[in-house]
Backbone as numpy.savetxt, mean C-alpha at the origin, in Angstrom:
# Nx Ny Nz CAx CAy CAz Cx Cy Cz
42.64 -8.78 -4.05 41.26 -8.90 -4.71 41.42 -9.30 -6.12
42.60 -9.18 -6.72 42.85 -9.60 -8.05 44.06 -8.97 -8.73
44.54 -9.42 -9.81 45.61 -8.87 -10.57 45.29 -8.91 -12.02
45.96 -7.93 -12.67 45.86 -7.85 -14.10 47.07 -7.17 -14.78
47.19 -7.42 -16.07 48.25 -6.84 -16.80 47.83 -5.54 -17.55
48.70 -4.61 -17.62 48.44 -3.32 -18.44 48.59 -3.65 -19.89
47.82 -3.04 -20.83 48.05 -3.24 -22.25 49.15 -2.10 -22.66
49.26 -1.95 -23.99 50.38 -1.10 -24.53 50.14 0.29 -24.17
48.90 0.68 -23.84 48.63 2.08 -23.51 48.64 2.28 -21.96
48.95 1.21 -21.21 49.01 1.26 -19.83 47.63 1.15 -19.05
46.63 0.74 -19.83 45.30 0.50 -19.23 45.17 -0.88 -18.58
44.55 -1.09 -17.49 44.28 -2.31 -16.89 42.93 -2.50 -16.37
42.41 -3.69 -16.19 40.99 -3.94 -15.69 41.07 -5.29 -14.80
40.49 -5.16 -13.69 40.55 -6.36 -12.74 39.11 -6.48 -12.15
38.52 -7.77 -12.34 37.30 -8.06 -11.72 37.66 -8.62 -10.35
37.14 -7.95 -9.26 37.50 -8.36 -7.93 37.03 -9.79 -7.50
37.50 -10.25 -6.51 36.79 -11.34 -5.82 35.69 -10.78 -5.08
34.80 -11.67 -4.43 33.63 -11.28 -3.86 33.92 -10.31 -2.69
33.16 -9.13 -2.70 33.21 -8.06 -1.67 31.91 -8.15 -0.74
32.13 -8.00 0.50 30.97 -8.07 1.39 30.32 -6.69 1.20
29.03 -6.59 1.65 28.30 -5.37 1.75 28.95 -4.39 2.52
28.95 -3.14 2.20 29.56 -2.06 3.05 30.61 -1.31 2.26
31.34 -0.43 2.91 32.25 0.50 2.25 33.66 -0.10 2.20
34.32 0.01 1.01 35.61 -0.46 0.77 36.53 0.55 0.27
37.78 0.74 0.79 38.78 1.67 0.34 39.80 0.86 -0.51
39.66 0.96 -1.80 40.54 0.08 -2.70 41.84 0.87 -3.00
42.97 0.17 -3.04 44.25 0.71 -3.57 44.88 -0.27 -4.57
45.75 0.13 -5.36 46.44 -0.68 -6.33 47.93 -0.47 -6.21
48.72 -1.46 -6.55 50.15 -1.37 -6.47 50.64 -2.06 -7.70
51.66 -1.42 -8.48 52.16 -2.00 -9.69 53.60 -2.68 -9.41
53.88 -3.71 -10.09 55.31 -4.26 -10.09 55.78 -4.46 -11.52
57.00 -4.25 -11.89 57.46 -4.38 -13.24 58.37 -5.56 -13.46
58.76 -5.79 -14.72 59.54 -6.98 -15.07 61.01 -6.88 -14.42
61.46 -5.79 -13.96 62.74 -5.70 -13.36 62.63 -6.05 -11.92
61.44 -6.30 -11.34 61.18 -6.60 -9.92 60.98 -5.38 -9.15
60.72 -4.32 -9.58 60.45 -3.11 -8.84 58.88 -3.22 -8.45
58.57 -2.57 -7.32 57.17 -2.44 -6.86 56.86 -1.02 -6.44
55.75 -0.53 -6.93 55.42 0.82 -6.73 54.81 1.00 -5.27
54.54 2.25 -4.83 53.94 2.50 -3.68 52.48 2.31 -4.02
51.60 2.30 -3.01 50.12 2.21 -3.17 49.55 3.38 -3.85
48.58 3.18 -4.71 47.86 4.22 -5.22 47.03 5.04 -4.29
46.46 6.14 -4.75 45.32 6.84 -3.94 44.14 5.80 -3.81
43.43 6.03 -2.77 42.26 5.12 -2.43 41.08 5.44 -3.31
40.41 4.39 -3.71 39.19 4.52 -4.44 38.10 4.09 -3.43
37.18 4.85 -2.97 36.13 4.42 -2.03 34.91 4.03 -2.80
34.47 2.77 -2.62 33.33 2.13 -3.23 32.45 1.67 -2.12
31.10 1.47 -2.34 30.18 0.90 -1.43 29.48 -0.17 -2.09
29.51 -1.40 -1.53 28.80 -2.60 -1.98 27.45 -2.64 -1.25
26.35 -2.70 -1.99 25.05 -2.82 -1.39 24.23 -3.84 -2.28
24.28 -5.12 -1.93 23.68 -6.09 -2.95 22.25 -6.62 -2.43
21.74 -5.96 -1.37 20.42 -6.41 -0.95 19.50 -5.28 -0.68
18.19 -5.45 -1.07 17.19 -4.50 -0.73 15.99 -5.20 -0.01
15.75 -4.70 1.18 14.76 -5.28 2.04 13.36 -5.03 1.60
12.47 -5.92 1.70 11.07 -5.66 1.25 10.33 -4.74 2.17
9.44 -3.86 1.66 8.71 -3.01 2.56 7.95 -3.74 3.60
7.59 -3.09 4.72 6.84 -3.76 5.72 5.78 -2.73 6.33
4.92 -3.38 7.23 3.97 -2.54 8.05 3.00 -1.69 7.04
2.67 -2.27 6.03 1.67 -1.55 5.17 0.38 -1.35 5.90
-0.14 -0.05 5.82 -1.48 0.26 6.54 -2.14 1.36 5.79
-3.49 1.26 5.96 -4.41 2.33 5.55 -4.37 3.43 6.53
-4.09 4.68 6.20 -4.01 5.73 7.15 -5.37 6.02 7.72
-5.50 6.50 8.95 -6.80 6.74 9.62 -7.65 7.63 8.83
-7.08 8.64 8.19 -7.82 9.64 7.52 -8.51 9.09 6.25
-7.92 7.95 5.77 -8.56 7.30 4.55 -9.47 6.17 4.98
-9.52 5.80 6.31 -10.24 4.70 6.72 -11.62 5.16 7.29
-12.65 5.18 6.39 -13.93 5.75 6.69 -14.84 4.74 7.43
-14.34 3.55 7.65 -15.19 2.50 8.12 -15.58 2.91 9.67
-16.33 1.95 10.31 -16.81 2.10 11.67 -15.61 2.15 12.66
-14.57 1.63 12.20 -13.30 1.45 13.00 -12.23 1.98 12.12
-11.23 2.67 12.75 -10.04 3.13 12.13 -9.11 2.07 11.73
-9.44 0.80 12.18 -8.55 -0.29 11.89 -9.09 -1.43 11.12
-10.35 -1.19 10.53 -11.02 -2.22 9.78 -10.62 -2.30 8.30
-9.92 -1.33 7.78 -9.45 -1.32 6.43 -10.60 -1.29 5.51
-11.78 -0.72 5.92 -13.01 -0.58 5.04 -13.14 0.95 4.81
-13.22 1.29 3.57 -13.28 2.79 3.23 -14.10 3.01 2.07
-14.72 4.32 2.09 -15.43 4.79 0.88 -14.51 5.73 0.01
-13.25 5.89 0.45 -12.21 6.68 -0.28 -11.63 5.83 -1.37
-11.74 6.23 -2.53 -11.35 5.40 -3.78 -9.91 5.69 -4.10
-9.25 6.79 -3.48 -7.83 6.98 -3.67 -7.26 7.13 -2.29
-7.18 6.04 -1.50 -6.72 6.02 -0.13 -5.14 6.14 -0.09
-4.67 6.60 1.07 -3.25 6.64 1.20 -2.78 5.44 2.09
-1.71 4.84 1.61 -1.13 3.68 2.20 0.26 4.09 2.75
0.58 3.72 3.94 1.87 3.98 4.56 2.63 2.69 4.89
3.93 2.81 5.22 4.71 1.58 5.46 6.12 2.01 5.86
7.03 0.92 5.99 8.37 1.09 6.28 9.26 0.46 5.13
10.43 1.00 5.01 11.34 0.37 4.04 12.84 1.00 4.38
13.89 0.55 3.64 15.14 1.18 4.04 15.20 2.65 3.64
15.77 3.44 4.33 15.89 4.88 4.09 16.50 5.05 2.65
15.85 6.01 2.00 16.35 6.41 0.57 15.83 5.46 -0.50
15.08 4.38 -0.13 14.52 3.49 -1.15 13.31 4.16 -1.87
13.06 3.70 -3.10 11.85 4.07 -3.87 10.88 2.90 -3.73
9.62 3.19 -3.29 8.66 2.08 -3.04 7.52 2.26 -4.09
7.19 1.05 -4.68 6.14 0.95 -5.69 5.02 0.10 -5.18
3.85 0.65 -5.17 2.65 -0.06 -4.69 1.87 -0.71 -5.75
1.40 -1.99 -5.55 0.68 -2.71 -6.60 -0.69 -3.11 -6.09
-1.60 -3.35 -7.14 -2.87 -3.79 -6.77 -2.85 -5.33 -6.75
-3.90 -5.97 -6.67 -4.04 -7.37 -6.37 -3.27 -8.21 -7.30
-3.21 -7.89 -8.55 -2.57 -8.72 -9.65 -1.07 -8.67 -9.50
-0.51 -7.87 -8.58 0.91 -7.68 -8.37 1.58 -7.09 -9.64
0.85 -6.45 -10.54 1.42 -5.89 -11.78 0.94 -4.42 -11.93
-0.29 -4.19 -11.59 -0.87 -2.84 -11.78 -0.22 -1.90 -10.80
0.38 -0.89 -11.17 1.11 0.07 -10.30 0.09 1.06 -9.78
-0.01 1.29 -8.51 -1.05 2.25 -7.91 -0.33 3.52 -7.60
1.07 3.47 -7.47 1.72 4.69 -7.06 3.13 4.39 -6.60
4.00 5.41 -6.45 5.28 5.25 -6.00 5.60 6.42 -5.04
6.60 6.13 -4.15 7.02 7.15 -3.11 8.31 6.86 -2.54
9.06 7.88 -2.13 10.35 7.77 -1.55 10.26 7.66 -0.07
11.23 6.81 0.52 11.29 6.74 2.07 12.00 8.01 2.51
11.64 8.31 3.82 12.40 9.43 4.38 13.64 8.87 5.07
14.32 9.70 5.91 15.52 9.32 6.67 15.35 8.09 7.61
14.02 8.09 8.06 13.59 7.04 9.06 13.11 5.83 8.39
12.98 5.86 7.01 12.38 4.64 6.31 10.93 4.71 6.17
10.28 5.77 6.59 8.87 5.80 6.29 8.45 6.34 5.02
7.38 5.79 4.42 6.86 6.17 3.07 5.26 6.28 3.20
4.83 7.01 2.22 3.37 7.27 2.07 3.04 7.39 0.60
1.95 6.67 0.16 1.57 6.72 -1.23 0.01 6.83 -1.32
-0.40 7.94 -1.98 -1.85 8.03 -2.32 -2.11 7.27 -3.63
-2.99 6.25 -3.56 -3.13 5.37 -4.68 -3.97 6.07 -5.88
-3.73 5.58 -6.97 -4.67 5.91 -8.13 -6.05 5.29 -7.80
-7.10 5.71 -8.58 -8.45 5.32 -8.19 -8.64 3.82 -8.26
-9.17 3.30 -7.10 -9.50 1.89 -6.95 -11.01 1.56 -7.19
-11.31 0.45 -7.85 -12.73 0.08 -7.97 -13.23 -0.51 -6.69
-14.60 -0.41 -6.53 -15.24 -1.03 -5.37 -14.91 -2.59 -5.25
-14.70 -2.96 -4.07 -14.41 -4.31 -3.89 -13.11 -4.59 -3.01
-12.68 -5.72 -2.82 -11.57 -6.08 -2.00 -10.26 -5.97 -2.87
-9.23 -5.33 -2.22 -7.89 -5.23 -2.97 -6.92 -5.88 -2.03
-5.90 -6.64 -2.65 -4.81 -7.16 -1.79 -3.56 -6.41 -2.26
-3.08 -5.35 -1.59 -2.07 -4.45 -1.91 -0.74 -4.93 -1.38
0.31 -4.82 -2.39 1.55 -5.26 -1.95 2.56 -4.14 -2.41
3.84 -4.09 -1.92 4.83 -3.11 -2.29 6.10 -3.77 -2.58
6.94 -3.06 -3.38 8.31 -3.50 -3.62 9.22 -2.36 -3.60
10.48 -2.47 -2.96 11.38 -1.37 -2.88 12.52 -1.61 -3.83
13.07 -0.41 -4.30 14.34 -0.43 -5.08 15.27 0.63 -4.48
16.58 0.38 -4.52 17.53 1.12 -3.88 18.38 1.95 -4.88
19.24 2.73 -4.53 20.17 3.62 -5.36 21.11 2.75 -5.97
21.41 1.52 -5.46 22.36 0.60 -6.04 21.84 -0.24 -7.12
20.47 -0.15 -7.40 19.78 -0.86 -8.42 19.26 -2.15 -8.07
19.19 -2.42 -6.81 18.58 -3.68 -6.24 17.03 -3.47 -6.09
16.42 -4.62 -6.29 14.91 -4.63 -6.14 14.56 -5.66 -4.99
13.70 -5.30 -4.14 13.31 -6.24 -3.12 12.17 -7.30 -3.49
11.96 -8.23 -2.70 10.80 -9.06 -2.94 9.59 -8.26 -2.60
8.37 -8.80 -2.98 7.14 -8.07 -2.64 6.90 -8.23 -1.15
6.22 -7.13 -0.58 5.89 -7.23 0.77 4.78 -8.24 0.98
4.41 -8.39 2.32 3.19 -9.07 2.69 2.01 -8.26 2.22
0.88 -8.84 1.84 -0.28 -8.09 1.31 -1.07 -7.45 2.43
-1.62 -6.17 2.17 -2.55 -5.49 2.94 -3.89 -5.59 2.26
-4.85 -6.18 2.93 -6.16 -6.34 2.39 -7.07 -5.15 2.76
-7.60 -4.44 1.75 -8.50 -3.32 2.06 -9.73 -3.52 1.20
-10.75 -2.90 1.69 -12.06 -3.01 0.89 -12.59 -1.66 0.57
-12.87 -1.37 -0.66 -13.40 -0.08 -1.12 -14.91 -0.19 -1.25
-15.71 0.72 -0.58 -17.15 0.57 -0.85 -17.59 2.04 -0.81
-17.70 2.58 -2.15 -17.93 3.95 -2.39 -19.45 4.26 -2.56
-20.31 3.37 -2.56 -21.80 3.55 -2.88 -22.63 2.88 -1.82
-23.76 3.48 -1.56 -24.74 2.87 -0.64 -26.12 2.92 -1.40
-26.65 1.85 -1.65 -27.94 1.79 -2.35 -29.09 2.20 -1.33
-30.07 2.97 -1.96 -31.19 3.29 -1.06 -32.07 2.15 -0.74
-32.62 2.25 0.50 -33.63 1.23 0.88 -34.75 1.12 -0.08
-35.34 -0.13 -0.21 -36.47 -0.32 -1.05 -37.56 -1.14 -0.45
-38.71 -1.28 -1.11 -39.73 -2.21 -0.66 -40.25 -1.86 0.70
-40.29 -0.50 1.06 -40.89 -0.14 2.28 -42.39 -0.60 2.43
-42.76 -1.13 3.57 -44.11 -1.61 3.75 -44.46 -1.59 5.24
-45.79 -1.32 5.41 -46.23 -1.52 6.80 -46.44 -2.92 7.19
-45.70 -3.34 8.30 -45.69 -4.77 8.65 -47.22 -5.20 8.93
-47.42 -6.51 8.49 -48.79 -7.06 8.59 -49.32 -6.87 10.06
-48.38 -7.11 11.01 -48.75 -7.02 12.44 -49.22 -5.63 12.87
-48.81 -4.60 12.08 -49.13 -3.26 12.39 -50.27 -2.71 11.60
-50.74 -3.40 10.52 -51.83 -3.01 9.69 -53.15 -3.47 10.17
-53.83 -2.67 10.83 -55.11 -3.04 11.47 -56.23 -2.97 10.59
-56.04 -2.30 9.47 -57.19 -2.04 8.50 -57.66 -3.35 7.89
-58.70 -3.26 7.13 -59.32 -4.41 6.44 -59.43 -4.05 4.96
-58.72 -4.65 4.04 -57.75 -5.86 4.47 -56.49 -5.35 5.10
-55.57 -6.24 5.43 -54.29 -5.87 6.21 -53.19 -5.46 5.20
-53.61 -5.13 4.00 -52.64 -4.62 3.06 -52.95 -3.29 2.59
-53.77 -2.57 3.27 -54.27 -1.25 2.89 -53.42 -0.10 3.45
-52.45 -0.45 4.33 -51.58 0.63 4.93 -52.44 1.60 5.77
-53.53 1.08 6.30 -54.36 1.81 7.28 -54.30 1.14 8.58
-54.08 2.01 9.63 -53.80 1.29 10.87 -54.12 2.28 11.99
-54.52 1.59 13.14 -54.81 2.47 14.35 -53.56 2.39 15.30
-52.56 1.78 14.90 -51.26 1.53 15.72 -50.39 2.85 15.49
-50.15 3.45 16.62 -49.38 4.71 16.60 -47.94 4.58 16.46
-47.47 3.35 16.72 -46.05 3.09 16.61 -45.88 1.91 15.72
-46.27 2.02 14.49 -46.27 0.86 13.58 -44.84 0.41 13.32
-44.73 -0.86 12.80 -43.43 -1.37 12.27 -43.39 -1.32 10.83
-42.29 -0.81 10.37 -42.04 -0.69 8.85 -41.00 -1.64 8.52
-41.20 -2.31 7.42 -40.08 -3.26 6.92 -39.60 -2.78 5.54
-38.58 -3.39 5.11 -38.01 -3.13 3.89 -36.73 -3.83 3.45
-36.11 -3.40 2.49 -34.84 -4.05 2.00 -33.72 -3.04 1.96
-32.51 -3.46 2.09 -31.29 -2.62 1.97 -30.02 -3.60 1.99
-28.92 -3.05 1.55 -27.77 -3.84 1.45 -27.38 -4.54 2.87
-26.86 -5.71 2.87 -26.60 -6.38 4.06 -25.62 -5.63 4.92
-25.98 -5.48 6.16 -25.03 -4.79 7.02 -25.25 -3.30 7.20
-26.15 -2.62 6.34 -26.50 -1.26 6.43 -27.25 -0.91 7.59
-27.11 0.32 8.08 -27.95 0.81 9.07 -29.00 1.68 8.39
-30.25 1.45 8.63 -31.36 2.12 7.95 -32.03 3.15 8.95
-32.23 4.38 8.66 -32.90 5.35 9.40 -34.26 5.77 8.70
-35.29 5.82 9.52 -36.67 5.97 9.02 -37.06 7.46 9.43
-37.52 8.15 8.35 -37.82 9.61 8.50 -39.40 9.80 8.29
-39.92 10.89 8.87 -41.30 11.27 8.74 -41.42 12.00 7.40
-42.64 12.49 7.15 -42.96 13.19 5.97 -42.16 14.34 5.55
-41.48 15.06 6.49 -40.71 16.21 6.21 -39.27 15.82 5.76
-38.93 14.54 5.82 -37.69 14.17 5.38 -36.52 14.31 6.36
-36.87 14.94 7.48 -35.73 15.25 8.43 -36.03 14.76 9.83
-37.33 14.46 10.17 -37.71 13.95 11.46 -37.37 12.38 11.59
-36.49 12.08 12.41 -36.06 10.70 12.52 -37.13 9.99 13.39
-37.66 8.86 12.84 -38.65 8.01 13.54 -37.86 6.90 14.24
-36.89 6.45 13.72 -36.06 5.37 14.27 -34.88 4.93 13.36
-33.93 4.48 13.97 -32.76 3.98 13.20 -32.27 2.69 13.85
């Protein structure tokens, strides 16, 4: 792997040739100017680990996915938990959309599983990525992105009105009708489900 000369105090230093990843049992042997050669030294065991694999399989856990489906990655939880895979013993750092804002860190277990509860996320779409670092000091590339949407608020319906077709009064804007199953219209956020209640606030008329 290399040779070197000792100094006046007997110290030596050798930069090895390239070593493959894995465990290496290194020994040294000395030779002097008289042509003598020593026996091998005791072994020095070192491990070369020059690579760190990027995290994979990022996912929003079912308990944090409050959407209509456990797989839609839509949630009202502003500090959701993200899971994934990486090499055992690695430290995983989770980033927000800008790839710079750290949302949390976690350690992988013996099987390479990790779980990170994020810091608070603003409403909207987030492209989450993760990077792993290992005990040898290597850092991985960024993982593929996990796209999740935070929606922590639901606006109240507005502009409730008796539909003109159900308003039998004169004029047809007086909200007086002889129709016992009138149609009510209004506004709400796109995609919302609206439930209509009677005067007591609890009797459901229709949703």
